[in-house]
Coordinates of C-alpha atoms in Angstrom, one line a residue:
Chain A
M30 CA -11.0 -6.5 14.8
E31 CA -13.7 -3.9 15.2
F32 CA -11.4 -2.1 17.7
I33 CA -8.4 -2.2 15.3
M34 CA -10.4 -0.6 12.5
Q35 CA -11.4 2.4 14.7
P36 CA -9.1 5.2 15.5
W37 CA -6.9 4.1 18.4
P38 CA -7.4 6.0 21.7
W39 CA -4.5 7.8 23.3
Y40 CA -4.1 5.3 26.1
V41 CA -3.4 2.6 23.5
S42 CA -1.3 4.7 21.1
G43 CA 1.0 6.4 23.7
P44 CA 2.1 3.2 25.4
L45 CA 2.7 1.6 21.9
I46 CA 5.0 4.6 21.0
A47 CA 6.9 4.1 24.3
L48 CA 7.2 0.4 23.4
T49 CA 8.7 1.4 20.0
M50 CA 11.3 3.5 21.8
A51 CA 12.0 0.7 24.3
I52 CA 12.5 -1.9 21.5
L53 CA 15.0 0.4 19.7
V54 CA 16.9 1.0 22.9
L55 CA 17.0 -2.7 23.6
L56 CA 18.3 -3.2 20.1
G57 CA 21.2 -0.9 21.0
K58 CA 19.8 2.0 19.0
R59 CA 17.9 5.2 19.7
F60 CA 14.5 6.6 18.9
G61 CA 15.0 9.6 16.6
M62 CA 13.3 10.0 13.2
S63 CA 14.7 13.3 12.0
S64 CA 18.3 11.9 11.9
N65 CA 17.2 10.2 8.7
L66 CA 16.9 13.5 6.9
R67 CA 20.6 14.2 7.6
T68 CA 21.5 10.7 6.3
I69 CA 19.5 11.2 3.1
C70 CA 21.3 14.5 2.6
T71 CA 24.6 12.7 2.9
L72 CA 23.5 10.0 0.4
A73 CA 22.5 12.8 -2.0
G74 CA 26.0 14.2 -1.9
A75 CA 25.7 17.0 0.8
D76 CA 29.0 15.8 2.3
K77 CA 30.7 17.8 -0.5
A78 CA 29.1 21.1 0.8
S79 CA 29.5 20.8 4.6
D80 CA 31.4 18.6 7.0
F81 CA 28.2 18.3 9.0
F82 CA 27.3 15.6 6.4
R83 CA 30.6 13.8 6.5
F84 CA 29.9 10.8 8.7
D85 CA 29.6 7.1 8.2
W86 CA 26.1 6.9 6.8
K87 CA 26.2 3.1 7.1
S88 CA 26.0 3.5 10.9
Q89 CA 22.5 4.9 10.3
Q90 CA 21.3 2.3 7.8
W91 CA 19.2 0.7 10.5
N92 CA 17.3 4.0 11.0
L93 CA 16.6 4.3 7.2
L94 CA 15.0 0.8 7.5
V95 CA 12.9 2.0 10.4
A96 CA 11.8 5.0 8.2
L97 CA 11.0 2.7 5.3
G98 CA 9.0 0.5 7.7
V99 CA 7.1 3.6 8.9
G100 CA 6.0 4.3 5.3
I101 CA 4.9 0.7 4.8
G102 CA 3.1 0.9 8.2
G103 CA 1.2 4.0 6.9
F104 CA 0.3 2.1 3.7
I105 CA -1.0 -0.9 5.6
A106 CA -2.9 1.1 8.2
A107 CA -4.5 3.4 5.7
N108 CA -5.5 0.6 3.2
Y109 CA -6.3 -2.4 5.4
L110 CA -6.8 -1.2 9.0
T111 CA -9.1 1.8 8.7
A112 CA -12.9 1.7 8.3
N113 CA -13.4 5.5 8.0
E114 CA -10.5 7.9 7.6
A115 CA -12.3 11.0 8.8
V116 CA -10.6 12.5 11.9
L117 CA -13.3 13.7 14.3
I118 CA -11.6 16.6 16.0
H119 CA -13.3 18.8 18.6
A120 CA -16.3 20.9 17.4
N121 CA -14.5 24.2 18.2
S122 CA -11.5 23.2 16.1
L123 CA -13.8 22.2 13.2
E124 CA -15.7 25.5 13.3
E125 CA -12.5 27.5 13.4
L126 CA -11.1 25.5 10.5
R127 CA -14.2 26.1 8.4
T128 CA -13.9 29.8 9.0
L129 CA -10.3 29.6 7.7
G130 CA -11.5 27.8 4.6
F131 CA -10.6 24.2 5.4
H132 CA -13.9 22.7 4.4
S133 CA -12.5 19.1 4.4
A134 CA -12.2 19.3 8.2
G135 CA -14.2 16.5 9.9
T136 CA -14.5 14.5 6.6
S137 CA -10.9 13.4 5.9
Y138 CA -7.6 12.3 7.4
M139 CA -5.7 15.2 6.0
P140 CA -7.0 18.6 4.7
S141 CA -7.7 18.1 0.9
E142 CA -6.9 21.8 0.6
F143 CA -3.2 20.7 1.2
F144 CA -3.0 17.1 0.3
A145 CA -5.3 16.4 -2.6
K146 CA -3.8 15.6 -6.0
E147 CA -4.9 19.0 -7.4
V148 CA -2.2 20.5 -5.2
F149 CA 0.4 19.5 -7.8
N150 CA -1.1 22.4 -10.0
D151 CA -1.2 24.9 -7.2
P152 CA 2.0 26.8 -6.7
Y153 CA 0.8 28.7 -3.6
T154 CA 0.0 25.5 -1.7
I155 CA 3.2 23.9 -2.9
A156 CA 5.1 26.9 -1.5
I157 CA 3.3 26.5 1.9
L158 CA 4.2 22.8 2.0
V159 CA 7.9 23.4 1.1
I160 CA 8.2 26.2 3.6
G161 CA 6.6 24.2 6.3
G162 CA 8.8 21.2 5.6
F163 CA 11.9 23.5 5.5
L164 CA 11.1 24.8 9.0
V165 CA 10.6 21.3 10.3
G166 CA 13.9 20.0 8.8
F167 CA 15.9 23.1 9.7
G168 CA 14.4 23.3 13.2
A169 CA 14.8 19.6 14.0
R170 CA 18.5 19.6 13.1
Y171 CA 19.2 23.0 14.8
A172 CA 17.4 21.7 18.0
G173 CA 19.2 18.3 17.6
G174 CA 15.9 16.3 17.5
C175 CA 12.2 16.3 16.8
T176 CA 9.2 14.9 18.5
S177 CA 10.6 11.4 18.9
G178 CA 14.1 12.5 19.9
H179 CA 13.2 15.3 22.3
A180 CA 9.5 15.0 23.3
I181 CA 9.7 11.2 23.8
S182 CA 13.3 10.1 24.2
G183 CA 14.8 13.2 25.7
L184 CA 12.0 14.0 28.2
S185 CA 11.9 10.3 29.2
N186 CA 15.6 10.7 30.1
L187 CA 14.7 13.9 32.0
Q188 CA 16.9 16.1 29.8
L189 CA 16.6 19.8 30.4
P190 CA 17.7 20.6 26.8
S191 CA 14.7 18.5 25.6
L192 CA 12.4 20.4 27.8
I193 CA 13.7 23.7 26.3
A194 CA 13.2 22.2 22.8
V195 CA 9.7 21.0 23.5
L196 CA 8.7 24.4 24.9
G197 CA 10.1 25.9 21.7
F198 CA 8.0 23.5 19.6
F199 CA 5.0 24.7 21.5
A200 CA 5.9 28.3 21.3
G201 CA 6.3 28.0 17.5
G202 CA 3.2 26.0 17.1
L203 CA 1.0 28.4 19.1
V204 CA 2.3 31.4 17.1
M205 CA 1.6 29.6 13.8
V206 CA -1.9 28.5 14.7
H207 CA -3.1 31.6 16.6
V208 CA -1.2 34.4 15.0
L209 CA -0.1 33.4 11.5
F210 CA -3.0 31.1 10.4
P211 CA -5.5 34.0 10.3
L212 CA -3.0 36.0 8.2
I213 CA -2.1 33.1 5.8
F214 CA -5.6 31.7 5.3
R215 CA -8.0 34.5 4.7
Chain B
M5 CA 18.6 -10.5 8.9
K6 CA 19.2 -7.9 11.6
G7 CA 17.9 -5.3 9.1
F8 CA 14.6 -7.0 9.0
I9 CA 14.0 -6.3 12.7
Y10 CA 14.3 -2.6 12.1
L11 CA 11.9 -2.8 9.2
V12 CA 9.3 -4.6 11.4
V13 CA 9.8 -2.0 14.2
G14 CA 9.2 0.7 11.6
I15 CA 6.0 -1.0 10.2
F16 CA 4.7 -1.2 13.8
F17 CA 5.5 2.4 14.5
G18 CA 4.1 3.7 11.2
T19 CA 0.9 1.8 11.9
V20 CA 0.6 3.3 15.4
L21 CA 1.3 6.8 14.0
F22 CA -1.5 6.5 11.5
K23 CA -4.1 4.7 13.7
S24 CA -3.5 7.1 16.6
E25 CA -4.2 10.0 14.2
A26 CA -1.0 11.6 15.5
A27 CA -0.1 11.8 11.7
S28 CA -3.2 13.8 11.0
W29 CA -2.8 17.5 10.3
F30 CA -6.2 18.0 12.1
R31 CA -5.0 16.5 15.3
I32 CA -1.9 18.7 15.4
Y33 CA -4.1 21.8 14.8
E34 CA -6.5 20.7 17.6
M35 CA -3.6 20.2 19.9
F36 CA -2.2 23.7 19.4
R37 CA -5.7 25.0 20.1
F38 CA -6.0 23.0 23.3
D39 CA -9.4 21.7 22.2
A40 CA -8.8 18.1 23.1
F41 CA -6.7 15.9 25.3
H42 CA -5.9 13.3 22.6
M43 CA -2.4 14.4 21.6
Y44 CA -1.5 15.3 25.1
G45 CA -2.6 11.9 26.2
I46 CA -0.5 10.2 23.5
I47 CA 2.7 12.2 24.2
G48 CA 2.1 12.2 28.0
S49 CA 1.6 8.5 28.3
A50 CA 4.5 7.7 25.9
W51 CA 6.7 10.1 28.0
F52 CA 5.6 8.6 31.4
L53 CA 6.1 4.9 30.3
G54 CA 9.3 5.9 28.4
M55 CA 10.6 7.5 31.6
L56 CA 10.0 4.3 33.6
F57 CA 11.7 2.3 30.9
T58 CA 14.7 4.7 30.7
L59 CA 15.1 4.6 34.5
W60 CA 15.2 0.8 34.3
A61 CA 17.5 0.7 31.2
K62 CA 20.1 3.1 32.8
K63 CA 20.7 0.8 35.7
E64 CA 24.2 -0.8 35.8
G65 CA 24.6 -4.0 33.8
R66 CA 21.5 -3.7 31.5
K67 CA 22.2 -5.5 28.2
S68 CA 20.7 -5.1 24.8
F69 CA 19.1 -8.0 23.0
F70 CA 22.6 -8.6 21.4
G71 CA 24.4 -8.6 24.8
D72 CA 26.0 -5.2 24.5
A73 CA 25.7 -2.7 27.4
I74 CA 22.9 -0.2 26.9
T75 CA 24.0 3.4 26.7
I76 CA 21.6 6.4 26.7
V77 CA 23.6 9.5 26.0
D78 CA 22.7 12.8 27.6
K79 CA 21.9 15.8 25.4
E80 CA 24.6 18.5 25.2
R81 CA 24.0 21.4 27.6
S82 CA 23.1 24.7 26.0
F83 CA 20.1 27.0 25.5
W84 CA 19.9 28.8 22.2
R85 CA 20.0 25.8 19.8
Y86 CA 17.1 24.2 21.6
A87 CA 15.0 27.3 22.0
L88 CA 15.5 28.7 18.5
G89 CA 15.6 25.3 16.8
G90 CA 12.5 24.3 18.7
V91 CA 10.6 27.4 17.6
F92 CA 11.4 26.9 14.0
F93 CA 10.4 23.3 14.2
G94 CA 7.1 24.2 16.0
L95 CA 6.2 26.8 13.3
G96 CA 6.7 24.1 10.6
W97 CA 5.0 21.3 12.6
A98 CA 1.8 23.4 13.0
L99 CA 1.8 24.6 9.4
V100 CA 2.1 21.3 7.6
G101 CA 0.9 19.1 10.5
A102 CA 3.7 16.5 10.1
C103 CA 6.9 15.9 12.0
P104 CA 9.7 13.7 10.6
G105 CA 8.1 10.3 11.5
P106 CA 4.6 10.9 10.2
M107 CA 6.0 12.3 6.9
Y108 CA 6.9 8.7 5.9
T109 CA 3.6 7.4 7.2
L110 CA 1.6 9.9 5.1
L111 CA 3.7 9.1 2.0
G112 CA 2.9 5.4 2.5
A113 CA -0.8 6.2 3.1
G114 CA -0.8 7.8 -0.3
F115 CA -0.9 11.6 0.5
L116 CA 1.5 12.4 -2.3
P117 CA 1.8 16.2 -1.8
I118 CA 3.7 15.2 1.4
L119 CA 6.6 14.8 -1.0
F120 CA 6.9 18.7 -1.1
V121 CA 7.1 18.6 2.7
I122 CA 9.8 16.0 2.6
A123 CA 11.7 17.9 0.0
G124 CA 11.4 21.0 2.1
A125 CA 12.6 19.1 5.2
L126 CA 15.7 17.8 3.3
L127 CA 16.4 21.3 2.1
G128 CA 16.1 22.7 5.6
T129 CA 18.4 20.0 7.0
F130 CA 20.9 20.8 4.2
V131 CA 20.8 24.6 4.9
Y132 CA 21.3 24.0 8.6
G133 CA 24.4 21.9 7.8
V134 CA 25.8 24.7 5.7
L135 CA 25.0 27.5 8.1
R136 CA 25.7 25.6 11.3
K137 CA 28.9 27.4 12.3
K138 CA 27.2 30.8 11.8
L139 CA 24.2 30.1 14.0
P140 CA 24.1 30.6 17.8
H141 CA 24.1 27.3 19.6

């Protein structure tokens, strides 16, 4: 039990993610989380605006259930399987984050500067969260997949398109962290 | 009843995402600074074992739990949609530290401002659907 309450090391977590994909494939499905965003758009009536959203959403019902489960899993893990939420990242990252004004680094799971309740009264931070989410949603659909669909499923199937997408993920991430962060958080 | 299986798979995956800290904004930041092996170990080992599984699953005659043939479809060949879409995704991933799986994990874990990220992601998906025919693929 002691082991479960601690953060899980990569050599436990990575294989368990591969297992998740394997179970979904053996259930006759595929491992891809961002598809749910499209399904939710369709459910909200986006099929009236674009034929991209005209598909049989019921064929994706199983994936919505996976997403619901992912939320429940987060609830269980955070409330019952975690002794201390603080994420102990490398000292260099901690120091750099404190320079950028993220003083919650090293003491919490998510930066309180972005995810504390006070954010609901802070339009600047809300804008950052919406813009970031927009880029994730737009980029995932444009690229035809996200971390699960490309970095895990696609690379596992040795797909060149997935390699291009993952290199793109990294190019974008590196620009954000190394070039844009110092401009956004001064 | 079949639906229950997917819910359980999701609960398992959500737990792994939280406990591995792959859902933590800090781990994504650390990854893009190359300060630790953690995220590379997670993605690398998931990829390697996933590849062994996929090689096995693609062999002739493999059946799903329900007895149907397993099909793993190849990705459509092209360059621009993957390169450009990938860069947009990466910019957002690094900024909010959450990709489309961890978003739900974080909501369940009680980080309510993630709702703004989810709203943004739905909006981004919608805008892609509307602009799709005008974008280079």
